[in-house]
Coordinates of C-alpha atoms and ligand atoms in Angstrom, one line a residue:
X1 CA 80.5 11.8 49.7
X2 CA 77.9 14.6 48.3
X3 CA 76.7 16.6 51.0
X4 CA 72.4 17.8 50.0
X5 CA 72.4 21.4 48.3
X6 CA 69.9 23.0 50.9
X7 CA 73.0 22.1 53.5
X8 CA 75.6 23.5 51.3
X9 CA 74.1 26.6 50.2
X10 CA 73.1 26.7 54.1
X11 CA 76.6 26.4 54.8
X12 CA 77.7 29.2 52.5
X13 CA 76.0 32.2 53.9
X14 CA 77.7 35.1 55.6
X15 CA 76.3 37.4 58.7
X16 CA 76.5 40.6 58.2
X17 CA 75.8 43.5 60.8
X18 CA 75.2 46.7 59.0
X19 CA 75.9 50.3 60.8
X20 CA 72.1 51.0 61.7
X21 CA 72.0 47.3 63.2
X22 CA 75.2 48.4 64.9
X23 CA 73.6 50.7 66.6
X24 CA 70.2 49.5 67.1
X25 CA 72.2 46.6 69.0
X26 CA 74.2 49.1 71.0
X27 CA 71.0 51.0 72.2
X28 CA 69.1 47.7 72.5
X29 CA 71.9 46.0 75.0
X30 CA 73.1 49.3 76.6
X31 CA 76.0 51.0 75.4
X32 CA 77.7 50.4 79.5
X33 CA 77.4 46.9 79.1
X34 CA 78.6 47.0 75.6
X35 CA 81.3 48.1 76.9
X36 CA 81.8 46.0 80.1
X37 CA 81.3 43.0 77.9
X38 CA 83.5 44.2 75.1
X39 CA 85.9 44.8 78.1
X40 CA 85.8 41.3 79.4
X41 CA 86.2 39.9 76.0
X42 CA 89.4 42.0 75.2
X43 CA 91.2 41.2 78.7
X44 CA 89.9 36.9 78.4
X45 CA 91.9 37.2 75.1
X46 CA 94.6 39.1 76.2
X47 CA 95.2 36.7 78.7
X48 CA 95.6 34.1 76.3
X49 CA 98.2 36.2 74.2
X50 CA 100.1 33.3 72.8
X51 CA 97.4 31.4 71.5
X52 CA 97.2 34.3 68.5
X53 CA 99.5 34.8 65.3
X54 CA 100.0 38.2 65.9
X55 CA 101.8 40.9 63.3
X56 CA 102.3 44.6 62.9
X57 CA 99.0 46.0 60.7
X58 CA 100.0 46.5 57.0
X59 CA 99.6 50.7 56.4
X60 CA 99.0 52.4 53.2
X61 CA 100.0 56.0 53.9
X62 CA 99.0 59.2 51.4
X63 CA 99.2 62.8 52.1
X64 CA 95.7 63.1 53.4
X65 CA 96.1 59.9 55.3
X66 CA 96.1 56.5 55.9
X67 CA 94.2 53.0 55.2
X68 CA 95.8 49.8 57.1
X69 CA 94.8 45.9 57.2
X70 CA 94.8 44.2 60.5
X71 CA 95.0 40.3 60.8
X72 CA 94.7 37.8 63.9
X73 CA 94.1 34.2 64.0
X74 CA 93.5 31.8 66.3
X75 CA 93.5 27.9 66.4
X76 CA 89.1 28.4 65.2
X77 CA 89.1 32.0 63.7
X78 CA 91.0 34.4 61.4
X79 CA 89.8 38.7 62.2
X80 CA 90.7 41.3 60.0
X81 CA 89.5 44.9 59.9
X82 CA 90.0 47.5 57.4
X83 CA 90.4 50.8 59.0
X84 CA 91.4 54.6 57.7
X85 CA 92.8 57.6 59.5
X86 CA 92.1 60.9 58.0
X87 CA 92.1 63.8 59.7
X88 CA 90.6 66.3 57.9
X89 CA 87.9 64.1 56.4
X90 CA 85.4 65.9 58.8
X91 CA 85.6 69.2 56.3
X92 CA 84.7 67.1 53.7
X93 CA 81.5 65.5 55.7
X94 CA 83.1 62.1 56.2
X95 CA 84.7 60.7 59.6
X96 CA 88.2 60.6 60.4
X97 CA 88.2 57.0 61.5
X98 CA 85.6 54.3 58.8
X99 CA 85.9 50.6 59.3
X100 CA 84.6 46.8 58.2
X101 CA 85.8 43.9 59.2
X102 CA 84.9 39.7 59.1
X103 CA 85.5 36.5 61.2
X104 CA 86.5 33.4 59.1
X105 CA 86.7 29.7 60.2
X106 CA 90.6 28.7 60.1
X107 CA 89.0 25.4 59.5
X108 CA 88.1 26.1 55.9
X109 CA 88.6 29.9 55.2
X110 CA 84.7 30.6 55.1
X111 CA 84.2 33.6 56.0
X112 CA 81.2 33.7 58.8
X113 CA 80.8 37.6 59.8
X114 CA 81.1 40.6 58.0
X115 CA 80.8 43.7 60.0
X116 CA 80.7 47.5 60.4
X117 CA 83.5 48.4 62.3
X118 CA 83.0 52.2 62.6
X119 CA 80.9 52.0 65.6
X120 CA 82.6 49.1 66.7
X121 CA 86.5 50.7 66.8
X122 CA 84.9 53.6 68.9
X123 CA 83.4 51.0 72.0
X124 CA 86.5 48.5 71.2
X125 CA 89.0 51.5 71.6
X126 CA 87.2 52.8 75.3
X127 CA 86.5 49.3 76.3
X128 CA 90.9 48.6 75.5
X129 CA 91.6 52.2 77.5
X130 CA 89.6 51.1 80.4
X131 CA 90.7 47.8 80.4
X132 CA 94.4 49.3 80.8
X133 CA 93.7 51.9 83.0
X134 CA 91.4 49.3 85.6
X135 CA 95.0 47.5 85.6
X136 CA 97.4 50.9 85.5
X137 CA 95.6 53.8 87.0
X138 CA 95.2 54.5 90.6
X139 CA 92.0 52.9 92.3
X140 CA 91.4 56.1 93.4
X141 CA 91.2 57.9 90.3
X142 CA 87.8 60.2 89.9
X143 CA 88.9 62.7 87.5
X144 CA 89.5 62.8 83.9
X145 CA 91.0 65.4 81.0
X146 CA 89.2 64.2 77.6
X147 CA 91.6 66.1 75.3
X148 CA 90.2 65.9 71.4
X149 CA 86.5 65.7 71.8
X150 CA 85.8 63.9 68.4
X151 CA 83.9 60.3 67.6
X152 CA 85.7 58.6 70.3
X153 CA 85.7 60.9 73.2
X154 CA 81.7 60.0 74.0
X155 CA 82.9 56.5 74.5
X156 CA 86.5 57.0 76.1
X157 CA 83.8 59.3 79.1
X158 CA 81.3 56.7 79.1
X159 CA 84.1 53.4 79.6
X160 CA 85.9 55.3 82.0
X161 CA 82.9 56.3 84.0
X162 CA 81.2 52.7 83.5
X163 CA 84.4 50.5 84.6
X164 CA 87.1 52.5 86.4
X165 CA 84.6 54.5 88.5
X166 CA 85.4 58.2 87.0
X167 CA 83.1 60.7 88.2
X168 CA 84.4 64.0 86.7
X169 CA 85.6 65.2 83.3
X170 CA 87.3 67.8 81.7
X171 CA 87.2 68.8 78.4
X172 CA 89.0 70.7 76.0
X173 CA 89.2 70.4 72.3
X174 CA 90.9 73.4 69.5
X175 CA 87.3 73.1 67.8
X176 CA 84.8 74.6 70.6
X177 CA 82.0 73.1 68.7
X178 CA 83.8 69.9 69.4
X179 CA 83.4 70.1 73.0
X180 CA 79.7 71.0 73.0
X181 CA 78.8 68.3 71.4
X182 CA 80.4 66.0 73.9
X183 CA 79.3 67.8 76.9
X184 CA 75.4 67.3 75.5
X185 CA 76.1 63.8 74.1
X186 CA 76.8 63.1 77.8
X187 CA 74.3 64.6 79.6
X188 CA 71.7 61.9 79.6
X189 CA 74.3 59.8 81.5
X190 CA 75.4 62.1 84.1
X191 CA 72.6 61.7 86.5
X192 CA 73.4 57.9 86.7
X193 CA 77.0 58.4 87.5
X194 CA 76.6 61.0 89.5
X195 CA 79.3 63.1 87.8
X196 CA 79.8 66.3 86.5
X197 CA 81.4 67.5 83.2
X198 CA 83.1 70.6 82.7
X199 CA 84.6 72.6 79.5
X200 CA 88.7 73.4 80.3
X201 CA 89.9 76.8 78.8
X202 CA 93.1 74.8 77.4
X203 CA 94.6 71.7 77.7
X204 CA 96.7 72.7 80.8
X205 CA 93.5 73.6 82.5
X206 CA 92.0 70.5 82.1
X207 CA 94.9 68.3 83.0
X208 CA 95.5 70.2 86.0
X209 CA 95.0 67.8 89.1
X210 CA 93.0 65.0 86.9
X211 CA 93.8 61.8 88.1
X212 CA 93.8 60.7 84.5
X213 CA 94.7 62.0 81.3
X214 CA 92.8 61.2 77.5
X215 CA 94.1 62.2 74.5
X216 CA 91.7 61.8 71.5
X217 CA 93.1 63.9 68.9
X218 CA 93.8 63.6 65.1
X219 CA 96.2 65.6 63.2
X220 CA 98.7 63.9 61.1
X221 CA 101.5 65.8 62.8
X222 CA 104.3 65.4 65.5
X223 CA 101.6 67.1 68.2
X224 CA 103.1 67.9 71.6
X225 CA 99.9 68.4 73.2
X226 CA 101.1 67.1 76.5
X227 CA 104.3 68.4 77.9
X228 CA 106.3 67.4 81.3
X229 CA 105.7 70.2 83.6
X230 CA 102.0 69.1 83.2
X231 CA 102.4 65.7 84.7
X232 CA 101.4 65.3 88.2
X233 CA 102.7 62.4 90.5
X234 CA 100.0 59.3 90.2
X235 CA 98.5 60.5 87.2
X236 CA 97.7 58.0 84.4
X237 CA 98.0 58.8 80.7
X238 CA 95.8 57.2 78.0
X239 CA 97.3 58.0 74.9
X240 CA 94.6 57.5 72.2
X241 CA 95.2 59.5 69.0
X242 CA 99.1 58.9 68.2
X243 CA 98.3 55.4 66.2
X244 CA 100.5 56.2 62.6
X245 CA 104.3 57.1 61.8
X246 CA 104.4 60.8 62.0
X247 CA 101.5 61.8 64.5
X248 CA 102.0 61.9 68.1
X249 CA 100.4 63.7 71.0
X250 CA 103.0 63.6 73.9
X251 CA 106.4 65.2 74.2
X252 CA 109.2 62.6 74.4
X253 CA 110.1 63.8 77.7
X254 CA 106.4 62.9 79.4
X255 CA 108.0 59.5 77.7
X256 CA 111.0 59.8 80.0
X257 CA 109.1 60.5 83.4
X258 CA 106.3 57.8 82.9
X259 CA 106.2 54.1 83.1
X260 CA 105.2 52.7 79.4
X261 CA 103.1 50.2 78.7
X262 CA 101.7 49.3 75.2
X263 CA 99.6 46.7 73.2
X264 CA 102.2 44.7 70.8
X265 CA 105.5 46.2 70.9
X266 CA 106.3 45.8 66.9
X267 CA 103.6 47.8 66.1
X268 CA 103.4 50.8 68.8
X269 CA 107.5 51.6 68.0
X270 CA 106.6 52.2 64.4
X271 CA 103.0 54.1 65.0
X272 CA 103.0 54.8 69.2
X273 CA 104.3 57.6 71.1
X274 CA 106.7 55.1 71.0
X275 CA 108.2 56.6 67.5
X276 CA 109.9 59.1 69.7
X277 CA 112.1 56.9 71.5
X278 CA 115.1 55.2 71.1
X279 CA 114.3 51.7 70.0
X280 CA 115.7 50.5 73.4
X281 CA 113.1 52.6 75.2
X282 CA 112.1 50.4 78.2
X283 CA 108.2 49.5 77.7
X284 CA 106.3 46.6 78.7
X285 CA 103.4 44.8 76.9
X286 CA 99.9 44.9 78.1
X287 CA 98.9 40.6 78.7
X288 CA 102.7 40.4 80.8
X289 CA 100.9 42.8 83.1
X290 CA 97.6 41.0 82.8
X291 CA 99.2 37.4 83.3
X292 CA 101.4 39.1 86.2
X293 CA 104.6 38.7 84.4
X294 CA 105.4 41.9 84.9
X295 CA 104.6 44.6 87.4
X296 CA 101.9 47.2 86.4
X297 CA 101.8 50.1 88.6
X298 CA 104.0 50.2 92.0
X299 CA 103.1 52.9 93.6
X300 CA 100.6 55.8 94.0
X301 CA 103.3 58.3 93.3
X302 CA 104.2 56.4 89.9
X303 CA 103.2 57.9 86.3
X304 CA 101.9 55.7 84.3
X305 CA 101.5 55.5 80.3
X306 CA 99.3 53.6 77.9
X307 CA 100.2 54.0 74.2
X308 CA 97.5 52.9 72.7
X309 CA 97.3 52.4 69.1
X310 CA 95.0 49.9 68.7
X311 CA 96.0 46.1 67.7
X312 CA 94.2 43.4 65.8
X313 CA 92.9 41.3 68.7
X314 CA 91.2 43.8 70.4
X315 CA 88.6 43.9 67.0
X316 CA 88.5 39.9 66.8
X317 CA 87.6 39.9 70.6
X318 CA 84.7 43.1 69.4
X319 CA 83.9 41.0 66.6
X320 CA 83.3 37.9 68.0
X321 CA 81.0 40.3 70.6
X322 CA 79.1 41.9 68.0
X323 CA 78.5 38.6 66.3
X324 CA 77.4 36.9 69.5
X325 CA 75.3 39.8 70.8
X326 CA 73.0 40.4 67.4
X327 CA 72.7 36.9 67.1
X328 CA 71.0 36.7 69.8
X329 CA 69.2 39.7 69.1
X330 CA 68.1 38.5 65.6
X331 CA 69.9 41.4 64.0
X332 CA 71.8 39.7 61.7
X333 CA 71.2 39.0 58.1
X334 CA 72.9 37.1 55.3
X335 CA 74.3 38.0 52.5
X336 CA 75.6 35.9 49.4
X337 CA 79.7 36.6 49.6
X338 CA 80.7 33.1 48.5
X339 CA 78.8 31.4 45.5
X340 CA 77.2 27.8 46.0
X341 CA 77.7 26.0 43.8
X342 CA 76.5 22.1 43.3
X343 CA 79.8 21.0 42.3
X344 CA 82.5 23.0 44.4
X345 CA 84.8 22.7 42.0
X346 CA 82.6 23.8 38.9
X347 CA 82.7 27.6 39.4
X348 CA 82.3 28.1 35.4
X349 CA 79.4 26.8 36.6
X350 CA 77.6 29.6 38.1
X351 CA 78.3 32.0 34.8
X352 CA 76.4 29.4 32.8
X353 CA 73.9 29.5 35.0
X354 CA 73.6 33.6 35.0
X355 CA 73.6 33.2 31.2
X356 CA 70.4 30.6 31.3
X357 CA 68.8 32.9 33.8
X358 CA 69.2 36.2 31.5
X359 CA 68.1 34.1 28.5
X360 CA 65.1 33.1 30.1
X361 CA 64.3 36.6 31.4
X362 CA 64.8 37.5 27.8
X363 CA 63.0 34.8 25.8
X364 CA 60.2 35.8 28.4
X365 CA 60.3 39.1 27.2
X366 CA 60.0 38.6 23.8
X367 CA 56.8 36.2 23.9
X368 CA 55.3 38.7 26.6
Ligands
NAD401 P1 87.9 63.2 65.2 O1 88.5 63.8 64.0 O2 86.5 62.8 65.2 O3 88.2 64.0 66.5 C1 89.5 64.5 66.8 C2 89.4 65.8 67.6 O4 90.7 66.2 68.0 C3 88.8 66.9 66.8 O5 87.6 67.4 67.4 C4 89.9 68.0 66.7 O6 89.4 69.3 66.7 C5 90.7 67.6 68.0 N1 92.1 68.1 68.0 C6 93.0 68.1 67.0 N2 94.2 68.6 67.4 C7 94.0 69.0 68.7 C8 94.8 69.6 69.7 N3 96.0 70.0 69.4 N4 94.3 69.9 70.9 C9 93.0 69.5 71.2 N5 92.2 68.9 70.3 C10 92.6 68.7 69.1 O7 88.8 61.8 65.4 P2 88.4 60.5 66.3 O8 87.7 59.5 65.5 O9 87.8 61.0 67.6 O10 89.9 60.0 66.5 C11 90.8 60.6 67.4 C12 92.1 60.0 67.2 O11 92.2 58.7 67.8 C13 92.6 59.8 65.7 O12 93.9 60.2 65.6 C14 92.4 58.4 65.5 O13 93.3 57.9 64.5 C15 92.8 57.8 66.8 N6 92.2 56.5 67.1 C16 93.0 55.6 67.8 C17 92.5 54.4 68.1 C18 93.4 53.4 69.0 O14 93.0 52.3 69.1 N7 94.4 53.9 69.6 C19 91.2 54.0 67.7 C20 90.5 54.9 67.0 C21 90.9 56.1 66.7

């Protein structure tokens, strides 16, 4: 059975959501509920771990950096995001972190969403940290360090104030500059918080008595920015910027004194802080925590770790949100990816009917 052309060309167009709709959509919803939502998304999925085919992200490293795919599927629909790492991409006036991504129907393979995923990694990442601290951190906790005041450090303050109730910050970053611009990125959303932000003179100073410790830093070295005598009883550490073989933030030894939870195990021993360890370190993963499988914290006087390094799920769940929210927004457009074609399998088709096209246009040319 033929199916009419208007339905099958209907049937064949992609969404896409540029940068500057990205962000227009951000502004437009609020980037605090962005982030609740995106929160909500990540932990419903999470809870339903083993409905996904999960695997390790495929990496690409060079000496500058390094560019990795990242797959998930479901029973309905198939993520992937392409994302970089370069650390000194800044110097040459591009970011550290760039990413795209899609959603496709398992169904048939059609891919339905195309997206930015710059933007999108920055709330996904916050929206994961805060999601693991609301489930590892103290209740209690009101202060922050924000180590590494890059791209992501506006949305690691503004998740941690939005959903786990922080209402001071310290920063600290080797690039001064760095710092300044997050302290007056922020300032618009202090007054609603009610919290202050502060610049620390190191990294020791602004860990000192915070109830929770970010690290957002990128240098494709074996970084010990945090070392043991810095821990504090009850602290909890979100370790952001450690996500590839050969950079890490924490000494092994803050490994040793903490409790260590991570996203999918495979992955954080080959890119975590995880790297470190022997590869019968204790850790536990995030969703046994989530679907009470396993303890998370058990006591105030515990230290807990998250070694984040970011997983595929965590962009289907932001993917699925992006799509969802600009759709209702009417920020989406379409673009042509996959060709129609009136007999599907008559792609030769569509170069014969280029060629009639260009003969036309020039036939018309000649007469004209
Ligand atoms: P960025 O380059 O914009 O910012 C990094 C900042 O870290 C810079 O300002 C730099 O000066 C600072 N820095 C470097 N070394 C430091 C040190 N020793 N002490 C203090 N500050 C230091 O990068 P970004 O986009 O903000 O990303 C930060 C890190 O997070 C990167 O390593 C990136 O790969 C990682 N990341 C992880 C995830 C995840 O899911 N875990 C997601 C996105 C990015």
């Amino acid at each position: 059975m033929s199916i009419p052309q208007t339905q099958a060309a209907a049937q064949l167009q992609t969404d896409f959501l540029s940068a500057s709709d990205a962000a227009r959509l951000v502004m437009r919803t609020g980037i605090t509920q962005v982030l609740r939502l995106m929160s909500e998304a990540i932990e419903a999925d999470f809870m339903r771990w083993q409905d996904f085919d999960k695997s390790a992200r495929t990496a690409a490293h060079s000496a500058s950096g390094v560019i990795e795919l990242m797959p998930v599927a479901d029973a309905q629909d198939y993520a992937f995001k392409y994302v970089n790492g370069h650390p000194h991409n800044p110097q040459r006036g591009l970011p550290t972190v760039m990413a795209f991504g899609a959603l496709a129907d398992v169904a048939t393979g059609m891919p339905r969403f195309v997206s930015e995923l710059t933007l999108t990694t920055a709330l996904r990442t916050a929206a994961t940290s805060a999601m693991a601290a609301k489930h590892l951190a103290r209740k209690d906790s009101r202060s922050m360090a924000l180590i590494g005041n890059g791209s992501q450090s506006e949305f690691q303050a503004l998740a941690f104030m939005e959903l786990l109730g922080v209402r001071e910050l310290r920063l600290f970053d080797i690039d001064p500059a760095a710092s300044q611009k997050l302290l007056r990125n922020l300032q618009p959303f202090l007054a609603q918080f009610s919290a202050r932000v502060s610049i620390a003179a190191s990294a020791a100073d602004a860990v000192k008595d915070a109830d929770i410790v970010t690290t957002a830093t990128a240098d494709k070295t074996r970084a010990t920015i945090i070392q043991a005598p810095l821990l504090q009883s009850g602290m909890h550490l979100n370790a952001v910027g450690g996500d590839c073989p050969g950079k890490t933030e924490l000494a092994a030894a803050v490994l040793h004194r903490a409790s260590v939870f991570v996203e999918y195990e495979p992955q954080t021993r080959m890119e975590g802080e995880l790297q470190q360890m022997p590869t019968d370190f204790a850790v536990t993963e995030l969703w046994r925590v989530l679907q009470k499988q396993a303890p998370g914290r058990t006591s105030a006087e515990e230290i807990t770790l998250f070694d984040s390094v970011g997983f595929a799920l965590e962009d289907y769940s932001a993917l699925r949100t992006m799509h969802r929210l600009a759709r209702q927004a009417g920020l989406l457009s379409q673009i042509e990816l996959i060709p129609s074609l009136p007999d599907p399998k008559d792609l030769f088709a569509l170069l014969m009917q280029s060629h009639r096209a260009q003969v036309i246009q020039l036939s018309g040319r000649q007469t004209a």
